[in-house]
Amino acid sequence: MFTTRPTLQGTFGMVSSTHWLASQSAMAVLEDGGNAYDAAVAGAFVLHVVEPHLNGPAGEVPILLAPAGGEVRVLCGQGVAPAGATVAHYRGLGLELVPGTGPLAAAVPGAFDAWMVLLRDHGTKSLADVLKYAIGYAGDGHAPVERVGQTVETVRELFETEWTSSAEVYLPDGAPPRPGRLLHNPALAATWRRLLAESAGAGDREAQIEAAREVWRTGFIADALVRQSRRPTMDTSGERHAGTLTAADLAAWSASYETPATYDWNGWTLCKAGPWSQGPVLLQQLALLPPELPAHGSADYVHLLIEGCKLAMADREAWYGDAADVPLAELLSDDYNAARRALVGDKASYELRPGAPGGRTPRLCAHARVVAPDEAGFSPMGIGEPTVAKSPLSPVPGEPEVAGDGATRGDTCHIDVVDRWGNMVAATPSGGWLQSSPVVPELGFPLGTRLQMTWLEEGLPNSLTPGRRPRTTLTPSIALRDGVPVMAFGTPGGDQQDQWQLHFFLAVALRPAVRGSLDLQGAIDAPNWHNDSFPGSFYPRGMRPGSVTLEARTDPYVVEELRRRGHDVVLGDDWSEGRLCAVARDPETGVLSAAANPRGMQGYAVGR
């Protein structure tokens, strides 16, 4: 079968990420004797530098790890809402939604601490060893990908008139970054050098990592983050607001380990973060599948998966969150899913239909049924997370300004690593985008905006609640076969992540192997799709009932058959849907494999 690239195979180590520099930096750590966790941390900090429009150190990251011979664990790098982030406070400001940008949308930053905990507990390298790649690219410069400049261009006027600290980094010489010309972030390089200097005298490797965590939470980094939070900042509401993040919020929070949510399907076990993420949506979609599936890629198959996704996403909206108990056992139970499966008919559904697990009555936010407008601010192309702030001079304040093809939306990164010892990690870093908030001038990176995913209505699982996590779309995966970890995978893409991952996983599980291994690249390359028949997780939170976006290379018969069944089909470009990364290990032979998304010509897998 023809694929855009080969599925890589080897026995030493494999890395797949959304940027080639991160993949190669992580591989360099493996070559230097590091393990998968050392490599993932190094790659993640490079992603902060080379994909600043997609993630940053003050964002968040869920990490799934499968130590060789150990149990799969979730390391939660999603920070909580600050103590002052109450519904009453935001309502008192006249807001109906949390703004999509600015310090009011900032949760306690989670990514940095999660990477430090991973390095401390599972890595072998020093902090200096893993940070040197990011310091080099920030200080000495890197050649940026086109979308960095495209993103900056959409917010150029905002940077020049309001977020001037961002202009200093991302409008060098008054122009957005351009491919082929080096982009530097000296403030970020200086931040990491100072962090290393202040933690160097703490003692051994683990003590130095702990000292770095304290610098982040209570030292010069914390001081700068709190100062930035208190600065009134123009956001998507069209007004200037200060945030709620305090020194006490930063000092009190740390990343933590959890047991994954799991579901068994045809000899596979899928592991995901819990329902503070959208991860269980993938598990629910598997639970909704009938015992016999239509032919892979057929119109019946695509229709079945789209309709099942609508039901799972409706449950996400009614039941997922960190502000209330989530009836996950019932949501994944056989009886519940048999009843839900019966709702799937021959025609496309245009309804938002959450279920009643355990007889509970579902409740949705009043805003949850808002249909997205046709103007800019909602794109059925669904490239990612619409967090680009519109110019404050816009006649339509509050609407994100996005290019017509969605190419400059904010989004996310992903990295997977497997090493020669069998350690495996999957992580989806996100948040803290350059277009989310002004760059903290002393640090070289902005605050995140994850609180925009909460509702300003009391009593919902995803209500804005101090000390609770906003429900996130970030959702890496680890798959076990007969109880043994064999694959780590994931994708950027906001609400699309668990749609694209389902299609990828089923393509791996249902199609023949290639050269004796899982056909990772073929599954990534296969035509993909997504639907928008549920409330979006990002400001302004609209939905598009019945909308389905297909890659234009989808079989024309499938396209027409879906339209006949009532789906509102939008054809994207041939290669517009999905940006998956994956690594795998055959437990019988020890052969490692990897593949990466060709869409966007940015993601790469490396290994040997």
Coordinates of C-alpha atoms in Angstrom, one line a residue:
M1 CA 0.0 0.0 0.0
F2 CA 1.3 3.5 -0.9
T3 CA 1.9 5.8 2.0
T4 CA 3.4 9.3 2.2
R5 CA 6.3 8.0 4.3
P6 CA 7.4 4.6 5.6
T7 CA 6.4 3.3 9.0
L8 CA 9.9 3.5 10.6
Q9 CA 11.2 0.3 12.3
G10 CA 14.1 -0.3 14.6
T11 CA 15.2 -1.6 18.0
F12 CA 17.0 1.3 19.7
G13 CA 14.3 4.1 20.1
M14 CA 11.6 5.9 18.3
V15 CA 10.2 9.5 18.5
S16 CA 7.2 11.1 16.8
S17 CA 6.2 14.7 17.3
T18 CA 4.5 17.6 15.6
H19 CA 7.9 19.3 14.8
W20 CA 11.0 17.8 13.4
L21 CA 13.3 19.8 15.7
A22 CA 11.5 18.4 18.8
S23 CA 11.7 14.9 17.4
Q24 CA 15.4 15.1 16.6
S25 CA 16.2 16.7 20.0
A26 CA 14.4 13.9 21.8
M27 CA 16.2 11.4 19.6
A28 CA 19.5 13.0 20.5
V29 CA 18.7 12.4 24.2
L30 CA 18.1 8.7 23.5
E31 CA 21.4 8.5 21.6
D32 CA 23.1 10.1 24.6
G33 CA 21.9 7.2 26.8
G34 CA 18.7 8.8 28.1
N35 CA 15.4 7.0 28.4
A36 CA 12.0 7.8 26.9
Y37 CA 11.1 10.2 29.7
D38 CA 14.3 12.2 29.4
A39 CA 13.7 12.4 25.6
A40 CA 10.1 13.5 26.0
V41 CA 11.0 16.3 28.4
A42 CA 13.7 17.6 26.1
G43 CA 11.4 17.4 23.1
A44 CA 8.6 19.2 25.0
F45 CA 10.7 22.2 25.9
V46 CA 11.8 22.5 22.2
L47 CA 8.2 22.5 21.2
H48 CA 7.7 25.5 23.4
V49 CA 10.3 27.3 21.3
V50 CA 9.6 26.1 17.8
E51 CA 5.8 25.9 18.0
P52 CA 5.0 29.0 20.3
H53 CA 1.7 29.4 18.5
L54 CA 0.7 26.0 19.7
N55 CA 2.0 25.7 23.3
G56 CA 4.1 27.3 26.0
P57 CA 5.7 26.6 29.4
A58 CA 2.7 28.2 31.2
G59 CA 0.2 26.0 29.4
E60 CA -0.8 22.5 30.3
V61 CA -0.1 18.9 29.4
P62 CA -1.6 15.5 30.2
I63 CA 1.1 12.8 30.0
L64 CA 0.4 9.0 29.8
L65 CA 3.4 6.8 30.7
A66 CA 3.9 3.1 30.5
P67 CA 7.1 2.1 32.3
A68 CA 8.7 -1.1 31.1
G69 CA 7.1 -3.9 33.2
G70 CA 5.0 -1.3 35.1
E71 CA 1.4 0.0 35.2
V72 CA 0.2 2.8 32.9
R73 CA -0.2 6.0 34.7
V74 CA -1.6 9.5 34.0
L75 CA 0.5 12.5 35.0
C76 CA -1.8 15.4 35.2
G77 CA -0.3 18.7 34.1
Q78 CA -3.6 20.6 34.0
G79 CA -3.7 23.4 36.6
V80 CA -6.8 24.4 38.5
A81 CA -8.8 27.6 38.5
P82 CA -7.3 30.2 40.9
A83 CA -9.0 30.8 44.3
G84 CA -10.5 34.1 43.0
A85 CA -11.9 32.6 39.8
T86 CA -15.5 32.3 40.8
V87 CA -18.6 32.5 38.6
A88 CA -19.8 35.5 40.7
H89 CA -16.6 37.4 40.0
Y90 CA -16.8 36.9 36.2
R91 CA -20.6 37.6 36.1
G92 CA -19.9 40.7 38.1
L93 CA -17.7 41.9 35.3
G94 CA -20.7 41.6 32.9
L95 CA -19.4 38.4 31.2
E96 CA -21.5 35.5 30.0
L97 CA -18.4 33.5 28.8
V98 CA -14.8 33.4 30.1
P99 CA -12.8 35.4 27.5
G100 CA -10.8 33.4 25.0
T101 CA -7.7 35.4 25.6
G102 CA -6.1 37.4 28.4
P103 CA -5.3 36.8 32.1
L104 CA -9.0 36.2 33.1
A105 CA -8.8 32.9 31.2
A106 CA -5.6 31.8 33.0
A107 CA -5.6 28.7 35.1
V108 CA -2.7 27.8 37.3
P109 CA 0.1 26.9 34.8
G110 CA 0.6 23.1 34.7
A111 CA 3.0 22.1 32.0
F112 CA 6.3 23.0 33.5
D113 CA 5.7 21.2 36.8
A114 CA 4.4 18.1 35.1
W115 CA 7.5 17.8 33.0
M116 CA 9.7 18.3 36.1
V117 CA 7.8 15.6 38.0
L118 CA 8.2 13.2 35.0
L119 CA 11.9 13.9 34.8
R120 CA 12.4 13.6 38.6
D121 CA 10.5 10.3 38.9
H122 CA 11.2 8.5 35.7
G123 CA 14.1 10.2 33.9
T124 CA 17.9 9.7 34.3
K125 CA 19.3 13.0 32.9
S126 CA 19.9 16.3 34.7
L127 CA 17.8 19.3 34.1
A128 CA 20.6 21.0 32.2
D129 CA 20.9 18.0 29.9
V130 CA 17.3 18.2 28.8
L131 CA 17.0 22.0 28.6
K132 CA 20.1 22.6 26.5
Y133 CA 18.3 22.0 23.2
A134 CA 15.5 24.5 24.0
I135 CA 18.0 27.1 25.3
G136 CA 20.0 26.7 22.1
Y137 CA 17.0 27.2 19.8
A138 CA 15.6 30.2 21.9
G139 CA 19.0 31.9 22.3
D140 CA 20.7 31.1 19.0
G141 CA 17.5 31.1 16.9
H142 CA 15.6 28.7 14.8
A143 CA 14.0 28.9 11.3
P144 CA 10.3 29.2 12.1
V145 CA 7.6 27.3 10.2
E146 CA 5.2 29.4 8.1
R147 CA 2.3 29.2 10.5
V148 CA 4.2 31.0 13.2
G149 CA 4.3 34.1 11.0
Q150 CA 0.7 33.5 9.8
T151 CA -0.5 33.5 13.4
V152 CA 1.4 36.6 14.3
E153 CA 0.1 38.4 11.2
T154 CA -3.5 37.9 12.4
V155 CA -2.7 39.6 15.8
R156 CA -0.2 42.1 14.5
E157 CA -2.3 45.2 15.2
L158 CA -3.1 43.9 18.7
F159 CA 0.6 43.3 19.4
E160 CA 1.5 46.7 18.2
T161 CA -1.2 48.6 20.1
E162 CA -1.9 46.6 23.2
W163 CA 0.3 43.5 23.7
T164 CA 3.6 45.3 23.1
S165 CA 5.7 42.8 25.0
S166 CA 4.6 40.2 22.4
A167 CA 5.6 42.5 19.6
E168 CA 9.1 42.7 21.0
V169 CA 9.5 38.9 20.5
Y170 CA 7.3 38.2 17.5
L171 CA 7.5 41.3 15.4
P172 CA 11.3 41.7 15.1
D173 CA 12.1 44.7 12.9
G174 CA 8.3 45.3 12.8
A175 CA 7.5 42.2 10.7
P176 CA 6.2 38.7 11.6
P177 CA 8.7 35.9 11.6
R178 CA 9.5 34.5 8.2
P179 CA 10.7 31.0 7.2
G180 CA 14.4 31.0 6.4
R181 CA 15.2 33.8 8.8
L182 CA 16.1 33.0 12.4
L183 CA 13.6 33.7 15.2
H184 CA 15.2 34.4 18.6
N185 CA 13.6 34.5 22.0
P186 CA 16.4 35.7 24.2
A187 CA 14.2 36.3 27.2
L188 CA 13.1 32.6 27.2
A189 CA 16.7 31.4 26.9
A190 CA 17.6 33.7 29.8
T191 CA 14.8 32.4 31.9
W192 CA 16.0 28.8 31.6
R193 CA 19.6 29.8 32.2
R194 CA 18.6 31.6 35.4
L195 CA 16.5 28.7 36.5
L196 CA 19.4 26.3 36.0
A197 CA 21.8 28.7 37.9
E198 CA 19.4 29.1 40.8
S199 CA 18.9 25.3 41.2
A200 CA 22.5 24.1 40.4
G201 CA 23.6 24.2 44.0
A202 CA 20.7 22.2 45.5
G203 CA 22.5 18.9 45.5
D204 CA 22.0 15.8 43.3
R205 CA 19.9 15.5 40.2
E206 CA 16.5 15.1 41.9
A207 CA 17.3 17.9 44.4
Q208 CA 18.1 20.2 41.5
I209 CA 14.8 19.4 39.8
E210 CA 12.9 20.1 43.1
A211 CA 14.7 23.4 43.4
A212 CA 13.7 24.3 39.9
R213 CA 10.1 23.5 40.7
E214 CA 10.3 25.8 43.7
V215 CA 11.7 28.6 41.5
W216 CA 8.7 28.2 39.2
R217 CA 6.2 28.2 42.0
T218 CA 7.6 30.7 44.5
G219 CA 10.7 32.4 42.9
F220 CA 11.3 34.9 40.1
I221 CA 9.1 33.0 37.6
A222 CA 6.2 33.0 40.0
D223 CA 6.7 36.7 40.7
A224 CA 6.6 37.6 37.0
L225 CA 3.6 35.5 36.3
V226 CA 1.6 37.1 39.1
R227 CA 2.6 40.6 37.9
Q228 CA 1.4 39.7 34.5
S229 CA -1.9 38.4 35.8
R230 CA -2.6 41.7 37.6
R231 CA -2.0 43.8 34.5
P232 CA -5.3 44.9 32.8
T233 CA -5.2 43.3 29.4
M234 CA -7.4 43.6 26.3
D235 CA -9.1 40.3 25.7
T236 CA -11.8 38.8 23.4
S237 CA -14.6 40.6 25.4
G238 CA -13.3 43.8 23.8
E239 CA -12.3 45.2 27.3
R240 CA -9.3 45.2 29.5
H241 CA -9.4 42.8 32.4
A242 CA -6.9 41.7 35.1
G243 CA -6.7 38.1 36.0
T244 CA -7.2 36.2 39.3
L245 CA -3.9 34.2 39.6
T246 CA -2.0 34.8 42.8
A247 CA 1.3 33.8 44.4
A248 CA -0.7 31.5 46.8
D249 CA -2.3 29.7 43.8
L250 CA 1.0 29.0 42.2
A251 CA 2.6 27.8 45.4
A252 CA -0.2 25.5 46.3
W253 CA -0.4 23.5 43.1
S254 CA 1.7 20.6 41.8
A255 CA 1.3 17.9 39.1
S256 CA -0.1 14.6 40.3
Y257 CA -0.4 11.0 39.2
E258 CA -3.7 9.2 38.5
T259 CA -5.0 5.9 37.3
P260 CA -6.1 6.0 33.7
A261 CA -9.6 5.5 32.5
T262 CA -9.7 2.4 30.4
Y263 CA -11.9 0.4 28.0
D264 CA -11.4 -3.1 26.6
W265 CA -12.2 -3.7 22.9
N266 CA -11.4 -6.8 20.9
G267 CA -8.3 -7.7 22.8
W268 CA -7.1 -4.1 23.1
T269 CA -7.2 -1.9 26.1
L270 CA -7.3 1.9 25.6
C271 CA -5.9 4.1 28.3
K272 CA -6.9 7.8 28.6
A273 CA -6.9 10.6 31.1
G274 CA -10.0 10.8 33.2
P275 CA -13.2 12.9 32.6
W276 CA -11.4 16.2 33.5
S277 CA -10.2 15.7 30.0
Q278 CA -12.3 14.6 27.0
G279 CA -10.3 11.4 26.9
P280 CA -13.1 9.1 27.8
V281 CA -14.9 10.2 24.7
L282 CA -12.7 7.8 22.8
L283 CA -13.6 5.1 25.2
Q284 CA -17.3 5.8 24.8
Q285 CA -17.1 5.8 21.0
L286 CA -15.6 2.3 21.2
A287 CA -18.3 1.2 23.7
L288 CA -21.0 2.4 21.2
L289 CA -19.7 0.3 18.3
P290 CA -21.8 -2.8 17.4
P291 CA -20.2 -6.3 17.5
E292 CA -19.9 -6.3 13.7
L293 CA -18.6 -3.2 11.9
P294 CA -19.3 -2.2 8.3
A295 CA -16.4 -2.3 5.9
H296 CA -13.7 0.1 6.9
G297 CA -14.0 3.4 5.1
S298 CA -17.5 2.6 3.6
A299 CA -20.4 5.1 3.9
D300 CA -22.0 2.9 6.5
Y301 CA -18.8 2.8 8.5
V302 CA -18.3 6.6 8.4
H303 CA -21.9 7.3 9.2
L304 CA -21.8 4.9 12.2
L305 CA -18.7 6.6 13.6
I306 CA -20.0 10.1 13.1
E307 CA -23.3 9.3 14.9
G308 CA -21.6 7.5 17.7
C309 CA -19.3 10.5 18.2
K310 CA -22.3 12.8 18.5
L311 CA -23.7 10.7 21.3
A312 CA -20.4 10.5 23.1
M313 CA -19.8 14.3 22.8
A314 CA -23.3 15.0 24.1
D315 CA -22.4 13.0 27.2
R316 CA -19.1 14.9 27.4
E317 CA -21.1 18.1 27.5
A318 CA -23.5 16.9 30.2
W319 CA -21.3 14.8 32.4
Y320 CA -17.6 15.5 32.1
G321 CA -15.7 17.9 34.3
D322 CA -13.8 18.3 37.6
A323 CA -16.5 20.2 39.5
A324 CA -18.7 17.2 40.1
D325 CA -18.6 13.4 40.3
V326 CA -18.7 11.8 36.8
P327 CA -20.6 8.6 36.4
L328 CA -17.9 7.1 34.2
A329 CA -18.6 3.4 35.0
E330 CA -22.2 3.8 33.9
L331 CA -21.2 5.8 30.8
L332 CA -18.9 2.9 29.7
S333 CA -21.3 0.1 30.8
D334 CA -22.7 -2.5 28.3
D335 CA -26.4 -1.8 29.1
Y336 CA -26.0 2.0 28.8
N337 CA -24.2 1.8 25.5
A338 CA -26.6 -0.8 24.1
A339 CA -29.5 1.6 24.7
R340 CA -27.5 4.5 23.3
R341 CA -26.5 2.5 20.2
A342 CA -30.2 2.0 19.4
L343 CA -30.5 5.8 18.8
V344 CA -28.3 5.6 15.7
G345 CA -30.5 5.5 12.7
D346 CA -30.0 5.7 8.9
K347 CA -30.2 9.5 8.9
A348 CA -27.9 12.1 10.4
S349 CA -29.0 13.4 13.8
Y350 CA -29.1 17.2 14.3
E351 CA -29.9 16.9 18.0
L352 CA -27.7 17.2 21.1
R353 CA -28.7 14.0 23.0
P354 CA -27.0 13.4 26.3
G355 CA -27.9 10.2 28.1
A356 CA -29.1 9.4 31.6
P357 CA -26.5 7.1 33.1
G358 CA -27.8 5.4 36.2
G359 CA -31.1 7.2 35.8
R360 CA -29.6 10.6 36.4
T361 CA -31.1 13.6 34.5
P362 CA -28.7 15.3 32.2
R363 CA -28.3 19.1 32.5
L364 CA -26.6 21.3 29.9
C365 CA -25.4 24.9 30.2
A366 CA -27.9 27.3 28.7
H367 CA -25.2 28.4 26.2
A368 CA -24.5 24.8 25.1
R369 CA -27.1 24.8 22.3
V370 CA -25.9 28.0 20.7
V371 CA -25.4 27.5 16.9
A372 CA -22.2 28.9 15.6
P373 CA -22.6 31.9 13.2
D374 CA -21.5 31.7 9.6
E375 CA -19.0 34.6 9.9
A376 CA -15.4 34.4 11.0
G377 CA -15.0 32.9 14.4
F378 CA -16.2 29.4 13.5
S379 CA -14.6 27.4 10.8
P380 CA -16.0 24.0 9.8
M381 CA -12.5 23.1 8.8
G382 CA -11.9 22.6 12.5
I383 CA -8.1 23.0 12.4
G384 CA -7.9 23.5 16.1
E385 CA -8.5 25.8 18.9
P386 CA -9.8 29.3 18.0
T387 CA -7.9 31.4 20.4
V388 CA -6.6 34.1 18.2
A389 CA -7.7 37.5 19.5
K390 CA -9.2 40.0 17.2
S391 CA -7.9 43.5 17.0
P392 CA -9.5 45.8 19.6
L393 CA -10.4 48.1 16.7
S394 CA -12.6 45.4 15.2
P395 CA -16.3 46.3 14.7
V396 CA -17.1 42.9 16.1
P397 CA -15.3 42.7 19.5
G398 CA -15.1 39.2 20.9
E399 CA -15.0 37.3 17.6
P400 CA -11.7 35.6 17.1
E401 CA -10.1 36.7 13.8
V402 CA -9.2 33.6 11.8
A403 CA -8.2 33.3 8.2
G404 CA -10.8 31.8 6.0
D405 CA -9.1 28.4 5.8
G406 CA -8.5 28.3 9.6
A407 CA -4.8 28.1 9.0
T408 CA -3.8 30.5 11.8
R409 CA -5.9 29.1 14.6
G410 CA -4.3 28.3 17.9
D411 CA -3.8 24.6 18.4
T412 CA -1.7 22.0 20.2
C413 CA 1.4 19.8 20.0
H414 CA 2.0 16.1 20.5
I415 CA 5.0 13.9 21.3
D416 CA 5.4 10.1 21.6
V417 CA 8.5 8.2 22.6
V418 CA 9.4 4.6 23.0
D419 CA 12.9 3.5 24.0
R420 CA 14.9 0.2 23.7
W421 CA 14.0 -0.8 27.3
G422 CA 10.3 -0.7 26.4
N423 CA 9.4 2.6 28.3
M424 CA 6.6 4.5 26.5
V425 CA 5.2 8.0 26.8
A426 CA 2.5 10.0 25.1
A427 CA 1.9 13.7 25.8
T428 CA -0.2 16.5 24.3
P429 CA 1.3 19.9 25.4
S430 CA -0.9 22.9 24.7
G431 CA -2.0 26.3 26.0
G432 CA 0.1 29.4 26.7
W433 CA 0.1 30.2 23.0
L434 CA 1.7 33.4 21.8
Q435 CA -1.8 34.6 20.8
S436 CA -3.4 33.7 24.1
S437 CA -2.0 36.5 26.3
P438 CA 0.8 39.0 26.2
V439 CA 4.3 37.7 26.6
V440 CA 5.5 38.1 30.1
P441 CA 8.4 40.4 29.3
E442 CA 10.7 39.1 32.0
L443 CA 10.2 35.5 30.9
G444 CA 9.6 35.3 27.2
F445 CA 6.3 33.4 27.3
P446 CA 2.6 34.1 28.0
L447 CA 0.1 32.8 30.5
G448 CA -2.5 30.2 29.3
T449 CA -6.2 30.5 28.7
R450 CA -7.6 27.1 29.6
L451 CA -10.4 28.6 31.8
Q452 CA -12.2 29.6 28.7
M453 CA -13.4 26.0 28.6
T454 CA -15.5 26.3 31.7
W455 CA -19.1 27.6 32.0
L456 CA -20.2 30.6 34.0
E457 CA -23.2 28.8 35.3
E458 CA -23.2 27.2 38.7
G459 CA -23.8 23.5 39.4
L460 CA -22.4 21.9 36.2
P461 CA -19.6 19.4 36.0
N462 CA -17.6 21.9 34.0
S463 CA -18.6 25.1 35.9
L464 CA -15.8 27.5 36.7
T465 CA -14.8 26.5 40.2
P466 CA -11.8 27.6 42.3
G467 CA -9.4 24.7 42.9
R468 CA -10.9 22.6 40.1
R469 CA -9.6 21.8 36.7
P470 CA -11.2 23.2 33.6
R471 CA -12.3 20.3 31.3
T472 CA -9.6 20.1 28.6
T473 CA -9.6 18.7 25.1
L474 CA -6.1 17.3 25.5
T475 CA -6.1 13.6 25.3
P476 CA -3.0 11.4 24.6
S477 CA -3.5 7.7 24.3
I478 CA -1.7 4.4 25.2
A479 CA -3.0 1.2 23.8
L480 CA -2.4 -2.3 25.3
R481 CA -2.7 -5.6 23.5
D482 CA -3.6 -8.5 25.7
G483 CA -2.6 -6.3 28.7
V484 CA 0.8 -5.3 27.4
P485 CA 1.5 -1.7 26.2
V486 CA 2.1 -1.7 22.5
M487 CA 1.3 1.8 21.1
A488 CA 1.4 5.5 22.2
F489 CA -0.4 8.0 20.0
G490 CA -2.2 11.3 19.9
T491 CA -2.9 14.4 17.9
P492 CA -3.5 18.2 18.2
G493 CA -6.9 19.5 17.2
G494 CA -9.1 20.6 20.1
D495 CA -12.5 18.9 19.9
Q496 CA -11.3 16.9 16.9
Q497 CA -8.7 15.0 18.9
D498 CA -10.7 11.9 20.0
Q499 CA -12.5 11.9 16.6
W500 CA -9.3 11.6 14.6
Q501 CA -7.8 9.2 17.2
L502 CA -10.7 6.8 16.9
H503 CA -10.4 6.7 13.1
F504 CA -6.6 6.1 13.4
F505 CA -7.0 3.4 16.1
L506 CA -9.6 1.5 14.2
A507 CA -7.5 1.7 11.0
V508 CA -4.6 0.2 13.0
A509 CA -6.7 -2.5 14.6
L510 CA -8.8 -3.4 11.5
R511 CA -6.3 -3.3 8.7
P512 CA -3.4 -5.8 7.9
A513 CA 0.0 -5.3 9.3
V514 CA 2.9 -4.0 7.2
R515 CA 6.3 -5.8 7.3
G516 CA 5.1 -7.7 10.4
S517 CA 4.2 -4.5 12.4
L518 CA 1.3 -2.3 12.9
D519 CA 0.6 -0.1 9.9
L520 CA 1.0 3.2 11.7
Q521 CA 1.7 5.4 8.7
G522 CA -1.1 3.9 6.6
A523 CA -3.5 4.6 9.4
I524 CA -2.3 8.2 9.8
D525 CA -2.5 8.8 6.0
A526 CA -6.0 7.4 5.6
P527 CA -8.7 10.0 4.7
N528 CA -10.0 11.5 7.9
W529 CA -13.0 13.6 9.0
H530 CA -14.7 15.3 11.9
N531 CA -18.1 16.7 12.9
D532 CA -19.1 19.8 14.9
S533 CA -22.6 18.7 16.2
F534 CA -21.8 19.6 19.8
P535 CA -20.7 22.8 21.7
G536 CA -17.1 23.8 20.9
S537 CA -14.7 23.9 23.9
F538 CA -13.2 27.2 22.9
Y539 CA -14.5 30.7 22.8
P540 CA -17.1 31.5 21.5
R541 CA -18.4 28.0 22.2
G542 CA -20.8 27.5 19.2
M543 CA -21.8 24.3 17.5
R544 CA -22.8 23.4 13.9
P545 CA -25.5 20.7 14.0
G546 CA -25.1 18.1 11.3
S547 CA -21.8 19.5 10.0
V548 CA -19.3 17.0 8.8
T549 CA -15.9 17.9 7.3
L550 CA -14.3 15.3 5.0
E551 CA -11.0 15.4 3.2
A552 CA -11.6 15.9 -0.5
R553 CA -9.9 12.7 -1.4
T554 CA -12.6 10.7 0.3
D555 CA -14.4 8.3 -2.0
P556 CA -17.0 10.4 -3.9
Y557 CA -19.6 7.7 -3.4
V558 CA -19.1 8.0 0.4
V559 CA -19.5 11.8 0.2
E560 CA -22.7 11.6 -1.8
E561 CA -24.1 8.8 0.4
L562 CA -23.5 10.8 3.5
R563 CA -25.2 13.8 2.0
R564 CA -28.2 11.6 1.1
R565 CA -28.4 10.6 4.7
G566 CA -28.7 14.2 5.7
H567 CA -25.2 15.1 6.8
D568 CA -24.2 18.7 6.1
V569 CA -20.9 17.8 4.3
V570 CA -18.1 20.2 3.9
L571 CA -15.1 19.1 1.8
G572 CA -11.8 20.3 3.1
D573 CA -8.5 20.0 1.3
D574 CA -7.1 16.6 0.4
W575 CA -4.9 16.6 3.5
S576 CA -6.8 18.8 6.0
E577 CA -8.0 16.4 8.8
G578 CA -5.9 14.9 11.6
R579 CA -2.3 15.4 12.7
L580 CA -1.5 12.2 14.4
C581 CA 1.8 10.9 15.9
A582 CA 2.4 7.3 16.9
V583 CA 5.1 5.0 18.2
A584 CA 4.7 1.3 18.9
R585 CA 6.6 -1.7 20.3
D586 CA 6.0 -5.4 19.5
P587 CA 6.4 -7.2 22.8
E588 CA 7.3 -10.5 21.2
T589 CA 10.1 -9.3 18.9
G590 CA 11.1 -6.0 20.5
V591 CA 10.8 -4.3 17.2
L592 CA 9.9 -0.6 17.6
S593 CA 8.0 1.5 15.0
A594 CA 6.9 5.1 14.5
A595 CA 5.0 7.3 12.1
A596 CA 4.0 10.9 11.8
N597 CA 1.4 13.1 10.2
P598 CA 2.3 14.5 6.7
R599 CA -0.4 17.2 6.9
G600 CA 1.2 20.6 7.2
M601 CA 4.6 19.2 6.4
Q602 CA 5.8 19.7 9.9
G603 CA 5.4 16.5 12.0
Y604 CA 8.2 13.9 11.8
A605 CA 9.1 10.5 13.2
V606 CA 12.7 9.5 13.7
G607 CA 14.4 6.4 15.1
R608 CA 16.6 3.5 14.5

